[in-house]
Coordinates of C-alpha atoms in Angstrom, one line a residue:
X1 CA 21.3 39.2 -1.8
X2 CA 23.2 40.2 1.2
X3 CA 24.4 43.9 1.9
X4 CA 27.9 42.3 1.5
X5 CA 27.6 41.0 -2.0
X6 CA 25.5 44.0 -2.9
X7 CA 28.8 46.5 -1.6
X8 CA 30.6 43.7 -3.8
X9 CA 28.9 44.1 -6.8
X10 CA 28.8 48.2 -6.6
X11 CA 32.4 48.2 -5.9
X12 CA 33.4 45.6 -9.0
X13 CA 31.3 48.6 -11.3
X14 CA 33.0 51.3 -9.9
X15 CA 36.3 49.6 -10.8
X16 CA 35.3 48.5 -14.4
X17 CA 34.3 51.8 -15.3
X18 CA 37.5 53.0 -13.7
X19 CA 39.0 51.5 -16.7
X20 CA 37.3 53.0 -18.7
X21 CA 36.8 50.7 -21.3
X22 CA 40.1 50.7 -22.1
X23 CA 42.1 47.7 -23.5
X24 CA 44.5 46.2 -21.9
X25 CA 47.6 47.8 -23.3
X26 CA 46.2 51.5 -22.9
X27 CA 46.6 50.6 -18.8
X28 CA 50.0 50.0 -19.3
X29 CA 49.4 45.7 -19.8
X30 CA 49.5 43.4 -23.1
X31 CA 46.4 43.3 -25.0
X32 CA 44.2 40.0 -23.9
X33 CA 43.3 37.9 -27.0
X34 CA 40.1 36.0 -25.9
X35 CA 40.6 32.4 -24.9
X36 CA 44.5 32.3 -24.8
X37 CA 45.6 32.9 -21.2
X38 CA 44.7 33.0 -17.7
X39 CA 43.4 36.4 -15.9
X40 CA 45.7 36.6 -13.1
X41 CA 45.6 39.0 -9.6
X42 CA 48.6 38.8 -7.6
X43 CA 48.8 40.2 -4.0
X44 CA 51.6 41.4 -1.8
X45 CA 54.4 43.7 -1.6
X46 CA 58.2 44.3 -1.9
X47 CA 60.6 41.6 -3.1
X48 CA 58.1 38.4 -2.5
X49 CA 55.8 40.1 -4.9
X50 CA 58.1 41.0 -7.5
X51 CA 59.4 37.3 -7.7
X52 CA 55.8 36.6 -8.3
X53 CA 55.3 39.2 -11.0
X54 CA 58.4 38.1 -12.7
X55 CA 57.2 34.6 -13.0
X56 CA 53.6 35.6 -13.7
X57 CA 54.3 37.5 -16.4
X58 CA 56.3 35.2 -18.6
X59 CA 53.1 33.1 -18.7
X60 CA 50.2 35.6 -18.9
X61 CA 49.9 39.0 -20.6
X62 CA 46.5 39.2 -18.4
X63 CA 47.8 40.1 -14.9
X64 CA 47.2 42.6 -12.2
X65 CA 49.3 43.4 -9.3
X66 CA 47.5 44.6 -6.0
X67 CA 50.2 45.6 -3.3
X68 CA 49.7 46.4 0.2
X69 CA 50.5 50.4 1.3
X70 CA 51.8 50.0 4.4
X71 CA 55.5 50.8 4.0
X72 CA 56.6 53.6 6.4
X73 CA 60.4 53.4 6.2
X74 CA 63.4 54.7 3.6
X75 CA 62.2 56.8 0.8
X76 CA 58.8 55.9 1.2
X77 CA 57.9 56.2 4.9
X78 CA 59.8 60.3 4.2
X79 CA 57.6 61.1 1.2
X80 CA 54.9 60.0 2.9
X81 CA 55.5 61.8 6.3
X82 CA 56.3 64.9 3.9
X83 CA 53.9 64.8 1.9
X84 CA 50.7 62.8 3.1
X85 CA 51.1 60.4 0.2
X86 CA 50.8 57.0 -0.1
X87 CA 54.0 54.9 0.2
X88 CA 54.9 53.9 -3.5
X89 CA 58.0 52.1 -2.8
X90 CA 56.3 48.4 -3.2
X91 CA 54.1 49.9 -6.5
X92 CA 57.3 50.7 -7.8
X93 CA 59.0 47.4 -7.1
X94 CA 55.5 45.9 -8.5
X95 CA 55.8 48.2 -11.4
X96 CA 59.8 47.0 -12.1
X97 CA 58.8 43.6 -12.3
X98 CA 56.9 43.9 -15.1
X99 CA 59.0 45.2 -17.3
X100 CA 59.7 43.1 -20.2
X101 CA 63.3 41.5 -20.5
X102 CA 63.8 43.8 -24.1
X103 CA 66.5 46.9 -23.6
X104 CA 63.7 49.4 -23.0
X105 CA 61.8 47.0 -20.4
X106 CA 65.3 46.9 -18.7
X107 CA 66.8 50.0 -19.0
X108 CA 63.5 51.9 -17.5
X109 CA 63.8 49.0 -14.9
X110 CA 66.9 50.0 -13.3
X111 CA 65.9 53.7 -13.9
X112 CA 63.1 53.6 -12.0
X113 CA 65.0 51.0 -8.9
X114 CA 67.6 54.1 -8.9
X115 CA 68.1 55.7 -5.6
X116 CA 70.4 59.2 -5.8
X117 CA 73.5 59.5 -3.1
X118 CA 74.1 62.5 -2.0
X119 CA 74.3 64.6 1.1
X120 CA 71.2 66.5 0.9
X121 CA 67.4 65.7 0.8
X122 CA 67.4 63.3 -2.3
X123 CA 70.0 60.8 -0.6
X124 CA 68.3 57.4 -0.7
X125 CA 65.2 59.0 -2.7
X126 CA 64.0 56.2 -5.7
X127 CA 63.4 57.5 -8.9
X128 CA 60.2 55.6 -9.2
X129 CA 59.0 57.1 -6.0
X130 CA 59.5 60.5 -7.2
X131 CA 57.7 59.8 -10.4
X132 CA 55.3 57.9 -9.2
X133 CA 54.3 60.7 -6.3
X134 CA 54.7 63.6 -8.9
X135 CA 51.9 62.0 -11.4
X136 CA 49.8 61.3 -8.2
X137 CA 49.7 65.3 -7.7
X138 CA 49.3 66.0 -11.1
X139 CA 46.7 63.8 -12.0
X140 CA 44.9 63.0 -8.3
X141 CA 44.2 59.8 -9.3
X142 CA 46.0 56.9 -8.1
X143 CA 45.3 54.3 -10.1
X144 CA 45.1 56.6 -13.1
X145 CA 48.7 57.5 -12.6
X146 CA 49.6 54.5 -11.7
X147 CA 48.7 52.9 -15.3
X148 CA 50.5 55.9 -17.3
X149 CA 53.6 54.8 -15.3
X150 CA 53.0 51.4 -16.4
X151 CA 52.7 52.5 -19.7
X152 CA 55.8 54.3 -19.9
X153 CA 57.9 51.3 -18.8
X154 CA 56.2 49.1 -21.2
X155 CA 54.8 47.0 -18.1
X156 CA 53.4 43.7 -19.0
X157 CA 50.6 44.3 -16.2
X158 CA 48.5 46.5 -14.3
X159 CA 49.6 48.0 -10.8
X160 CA 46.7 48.9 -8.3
X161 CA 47.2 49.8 -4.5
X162 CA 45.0 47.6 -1.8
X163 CA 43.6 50.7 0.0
X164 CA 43.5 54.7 -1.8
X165 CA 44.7 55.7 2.2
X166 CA 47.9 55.1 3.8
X167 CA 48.1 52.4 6.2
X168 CA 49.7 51.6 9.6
X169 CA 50.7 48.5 10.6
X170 CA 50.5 47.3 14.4
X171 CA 51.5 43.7 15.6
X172 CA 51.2 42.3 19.3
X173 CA 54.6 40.9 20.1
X174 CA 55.0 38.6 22.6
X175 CA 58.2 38.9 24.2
X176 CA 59.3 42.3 22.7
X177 CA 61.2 43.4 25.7
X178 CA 63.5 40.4 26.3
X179 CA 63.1 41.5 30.0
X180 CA 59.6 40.5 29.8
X181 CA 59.8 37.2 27.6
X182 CA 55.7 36.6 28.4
X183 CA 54.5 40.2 27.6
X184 CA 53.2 41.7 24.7
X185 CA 53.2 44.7 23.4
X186 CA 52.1 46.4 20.5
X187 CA 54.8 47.4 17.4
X188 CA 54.0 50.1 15.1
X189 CA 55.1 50.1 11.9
X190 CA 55.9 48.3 8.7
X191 CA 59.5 48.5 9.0
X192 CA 59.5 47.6 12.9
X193 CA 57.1 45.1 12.4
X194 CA 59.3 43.2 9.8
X195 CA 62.7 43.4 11.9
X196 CA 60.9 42.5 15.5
X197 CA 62.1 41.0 18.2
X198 CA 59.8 38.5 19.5
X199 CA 57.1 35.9 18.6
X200 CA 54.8 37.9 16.4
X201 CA 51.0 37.2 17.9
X202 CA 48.6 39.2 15.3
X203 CA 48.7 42.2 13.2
X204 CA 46.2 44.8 12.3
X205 CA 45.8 48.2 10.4
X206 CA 44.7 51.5 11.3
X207 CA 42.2 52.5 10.6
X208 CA 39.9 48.9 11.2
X209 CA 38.4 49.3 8.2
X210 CA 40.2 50.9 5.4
X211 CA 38.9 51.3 1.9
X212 CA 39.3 48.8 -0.9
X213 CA 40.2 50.7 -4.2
X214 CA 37.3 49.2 -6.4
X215 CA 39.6 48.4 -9.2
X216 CA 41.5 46.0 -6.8
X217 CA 38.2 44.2 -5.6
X218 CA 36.6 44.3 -9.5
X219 CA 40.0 42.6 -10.6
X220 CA 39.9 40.1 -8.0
X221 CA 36.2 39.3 -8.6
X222 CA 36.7 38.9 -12.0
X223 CA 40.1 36.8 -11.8
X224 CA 40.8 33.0 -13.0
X225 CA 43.3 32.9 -10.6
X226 CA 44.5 34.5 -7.8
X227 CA 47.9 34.4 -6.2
X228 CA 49.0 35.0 -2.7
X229 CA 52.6 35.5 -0.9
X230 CA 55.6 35.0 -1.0
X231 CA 56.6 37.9 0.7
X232 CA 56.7 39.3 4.5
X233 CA 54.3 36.6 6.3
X234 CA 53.3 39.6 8.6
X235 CA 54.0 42.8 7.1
X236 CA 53.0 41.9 3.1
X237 CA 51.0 39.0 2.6
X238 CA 48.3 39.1 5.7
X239 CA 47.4 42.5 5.4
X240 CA 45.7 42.3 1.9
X241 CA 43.3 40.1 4.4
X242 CA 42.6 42.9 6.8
X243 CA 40.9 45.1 4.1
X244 CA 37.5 44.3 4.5
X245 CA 36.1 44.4 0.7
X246 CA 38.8 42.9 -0.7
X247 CA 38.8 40.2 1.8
X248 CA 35.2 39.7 0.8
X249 CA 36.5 39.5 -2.5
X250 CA 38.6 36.9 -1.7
X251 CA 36.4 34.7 -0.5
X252 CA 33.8 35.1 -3.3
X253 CA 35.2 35.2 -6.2
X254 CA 35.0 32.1 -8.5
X255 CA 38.9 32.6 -8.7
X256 CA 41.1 29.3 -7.9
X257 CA 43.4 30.9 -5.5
X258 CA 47.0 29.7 -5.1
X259 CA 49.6 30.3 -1.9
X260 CA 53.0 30.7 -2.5
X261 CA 54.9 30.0 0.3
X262 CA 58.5 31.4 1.3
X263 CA 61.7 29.6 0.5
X264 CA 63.1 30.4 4.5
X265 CA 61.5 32.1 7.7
X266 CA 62.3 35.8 8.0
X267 CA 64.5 36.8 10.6
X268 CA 62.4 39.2 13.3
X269 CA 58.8 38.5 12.3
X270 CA 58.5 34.9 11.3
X271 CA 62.0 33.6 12.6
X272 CA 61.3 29.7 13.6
X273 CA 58.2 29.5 11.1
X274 CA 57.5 26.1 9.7
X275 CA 55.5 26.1 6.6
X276 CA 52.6 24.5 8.2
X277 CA 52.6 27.7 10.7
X278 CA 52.7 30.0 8.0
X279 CA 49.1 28.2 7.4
X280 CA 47.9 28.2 10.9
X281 CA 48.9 32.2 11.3
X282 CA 47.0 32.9 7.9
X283 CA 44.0 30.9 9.1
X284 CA 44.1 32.8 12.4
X285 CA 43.5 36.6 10.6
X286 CA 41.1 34.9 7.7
X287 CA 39.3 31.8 9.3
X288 CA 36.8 31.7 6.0
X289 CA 39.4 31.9 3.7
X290 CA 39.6 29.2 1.0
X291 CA 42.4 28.1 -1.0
X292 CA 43.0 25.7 -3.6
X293 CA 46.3 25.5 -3.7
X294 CA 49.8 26.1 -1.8
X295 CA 52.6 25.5 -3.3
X296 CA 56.4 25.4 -1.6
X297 CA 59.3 24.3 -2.7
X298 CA 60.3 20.9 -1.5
X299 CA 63.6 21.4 0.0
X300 CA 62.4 23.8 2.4
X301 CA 59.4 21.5 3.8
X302 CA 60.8 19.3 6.0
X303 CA 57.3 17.4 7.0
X304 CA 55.4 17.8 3.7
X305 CA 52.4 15.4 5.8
X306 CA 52.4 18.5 7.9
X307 CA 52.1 20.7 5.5
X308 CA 49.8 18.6 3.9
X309 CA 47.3 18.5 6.9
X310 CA 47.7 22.4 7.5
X311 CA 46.8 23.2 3.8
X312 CA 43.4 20.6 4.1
X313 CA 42.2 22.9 6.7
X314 CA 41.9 25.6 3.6
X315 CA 40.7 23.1 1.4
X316 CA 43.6 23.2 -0.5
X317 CA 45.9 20.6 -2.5
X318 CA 49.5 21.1 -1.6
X319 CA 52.4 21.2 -5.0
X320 CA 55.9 20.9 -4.3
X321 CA 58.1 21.9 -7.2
X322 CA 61.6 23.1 -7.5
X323 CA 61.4 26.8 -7.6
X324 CA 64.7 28.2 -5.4
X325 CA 67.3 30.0 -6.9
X326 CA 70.6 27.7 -8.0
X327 CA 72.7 29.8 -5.9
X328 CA 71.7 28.2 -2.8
X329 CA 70.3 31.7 -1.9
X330 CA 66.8 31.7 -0.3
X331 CA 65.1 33.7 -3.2
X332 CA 62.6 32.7 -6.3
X333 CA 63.8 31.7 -9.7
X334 CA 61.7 33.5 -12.1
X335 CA 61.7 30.5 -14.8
X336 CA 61.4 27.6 -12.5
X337 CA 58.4 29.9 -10.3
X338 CA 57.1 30.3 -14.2
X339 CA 57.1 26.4 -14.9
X340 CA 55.3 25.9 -11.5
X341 CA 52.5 28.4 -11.4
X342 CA 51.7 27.2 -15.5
X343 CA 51.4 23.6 -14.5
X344 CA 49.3 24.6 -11.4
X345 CA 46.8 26.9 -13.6
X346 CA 46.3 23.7 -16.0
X347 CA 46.3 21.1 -13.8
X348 CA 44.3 22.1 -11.1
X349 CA 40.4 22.4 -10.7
X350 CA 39.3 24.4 -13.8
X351 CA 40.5 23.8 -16.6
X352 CA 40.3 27.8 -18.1
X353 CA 39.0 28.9 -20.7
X354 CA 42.8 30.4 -22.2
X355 CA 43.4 26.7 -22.8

């Protein structure tokens, strides 16, 4: 056995006996009955991840969030300059997007999203940061707190952070300075990296090598399926990838692991992005990474043989299915996202064990 899959194995008992031995609905989640649904680990961060979870969990009461904690801007980049925290602001996104569609699911929902106005300190401030951050000092435990939040709100799903330390995100930028349209220079920052000008090149955290939290990498191991993106290309989705254990992870666990795709580019980081280069960029940070399947929605692939090629390269099947918002808006519809993700867990590879 390799000193890799040994680390592996150490880190996935450190996170099971994080729990515990609790059942699922004491960390904030719906109790499992054996054989009736999918174990499912989501990864990402702000809005892209929320769509996910708001899909995922109308299908599965067996699901775990893990968001990147990078975020350095609004409410959480100040409570983390203040305060030496980690940002919370995409936990608590994660968090509001499990909450059940029932009046307490909801109303606890928008309290949490609130942000006060005013013209002293709190302007801007979230709720759900504050919360979040106090039960971090109280408890110091993050995941600990981070499941009694959950189980306030009734969440239908666990919340874990990538890394227990807060990260900074750096890009190389080609083309930064428009008065040097072949340099490149290095962004710092979550929020600079997202709103860039420039051909993003590569992105990477500091420090190299942050730790996984072990409860991350034991979910992953011990997933049915795994679910990456939509979200920030750059600042979201790719650096789950840059955390060495849970990239390892990743690529060993028996998981099926699907990628979701965005419904448009993003204007600064990924403005111009075909699908298929959503692929190719991936493949550059995680050249061993395996999928099995990326799904997209069909009106915003304009080559789906493209795509088709890009996603072989992963090993991966590609699903088109109608999963954009009505509106004409670039954003998920929770139902239709739902309907696609459910048909992909049965129809694809393994048939699990829920069914």
């Amino acid at each position: 056995m390799t000193g890799r899959s040994l680390r592996l194995r150490r880190l996935r008992r450190v996170g099971t006996e994080g729990q515990g031995g609790k059942p699922a609905e004491a960390r904030g989640g719906k109790p499992r009955r054996r054989g009736t649904q999918p174990k499912v680990v989501a990864l990402g961060g702000g809005m892209g991840l929320s769509a996910s979870l708001a899909a995922l969990r109308r299908i599965t009461g067996d699901l775990t969030a893990v968001v990147t904690v990078a975020d350095d801007g609004g409410s959480s980049g100040r409570l983390r300059d203040e305060l030496g925290v980690l940002p919370p602001g995409d936990l608590r996104k994660a968090l509001a997007a499990l909450c059940g569609d029932d009046d307490w699911g909801q109303t606890w929902a928008r309290v949490i999203q609130h942000r006060f106005q005013s013209q002293g300190e709190l302007h801007e401030h979230a709720v759900g940061n504050l919360l979040i951050v106090a039960l971090w000092e109280q408890l110091g435990d993050h995941v600990q707190a981070l499941d009694l939040v959950g189980k306030l709100l009734g969440a239908q799903g666990r919340v874990l952070p990538m890394s227990a330390v807060p990260l900074e995100l750096q890009a190389l930028v080609k083309g930064h300075d428009p008065e040097r349209p072949e340099g490149i220079e290095t962004v710092r920052g979550q929020a600079n990296v997202a709103l860039t000008t420039g051909e993003v090149q590569s992105v990477h955290l500091v420090p190299h090598d942050p730790p996984a939290v072990p409860e991350a990498v034991a979910a992953v191991l011990d997933a049915d399926w795994v679910v990456l993106g939509p979200g920030s290309w750059f600042s979201s989705v790719i650096p789950h990838l840059l955390v060495p254990d849970l990239l390892d992870a990743l690529t060993e666990t028996k998981a099926r692991r699907v990628l979701s795709l965005n419904l448009a580019p993003q204007p600064g980081e990924t403005e111009g992005f075909s699908p298929q280069r959503h692929l190719e960029v991936l493949g550059r940070h995680a050249p061993k990474l395996a999928l099995d399947v990326v799904l997209a929605d069909e009106a915003a692939v304009p080559d789906r043989d493209l795509l088709t090629e890009a996603a072989q390269r992963f090993g991966a099947a590609v699903e088109l299915a109608p999963v954009a918002r009505p509106d004409g808006t670039p954003r998920h519809d929770p139902e239709l996202l739902a309907a696609a993700y459910d048909r992909i867990f049965r129809m694809h590879g393994r048939i699990g064990p829920w069914r």
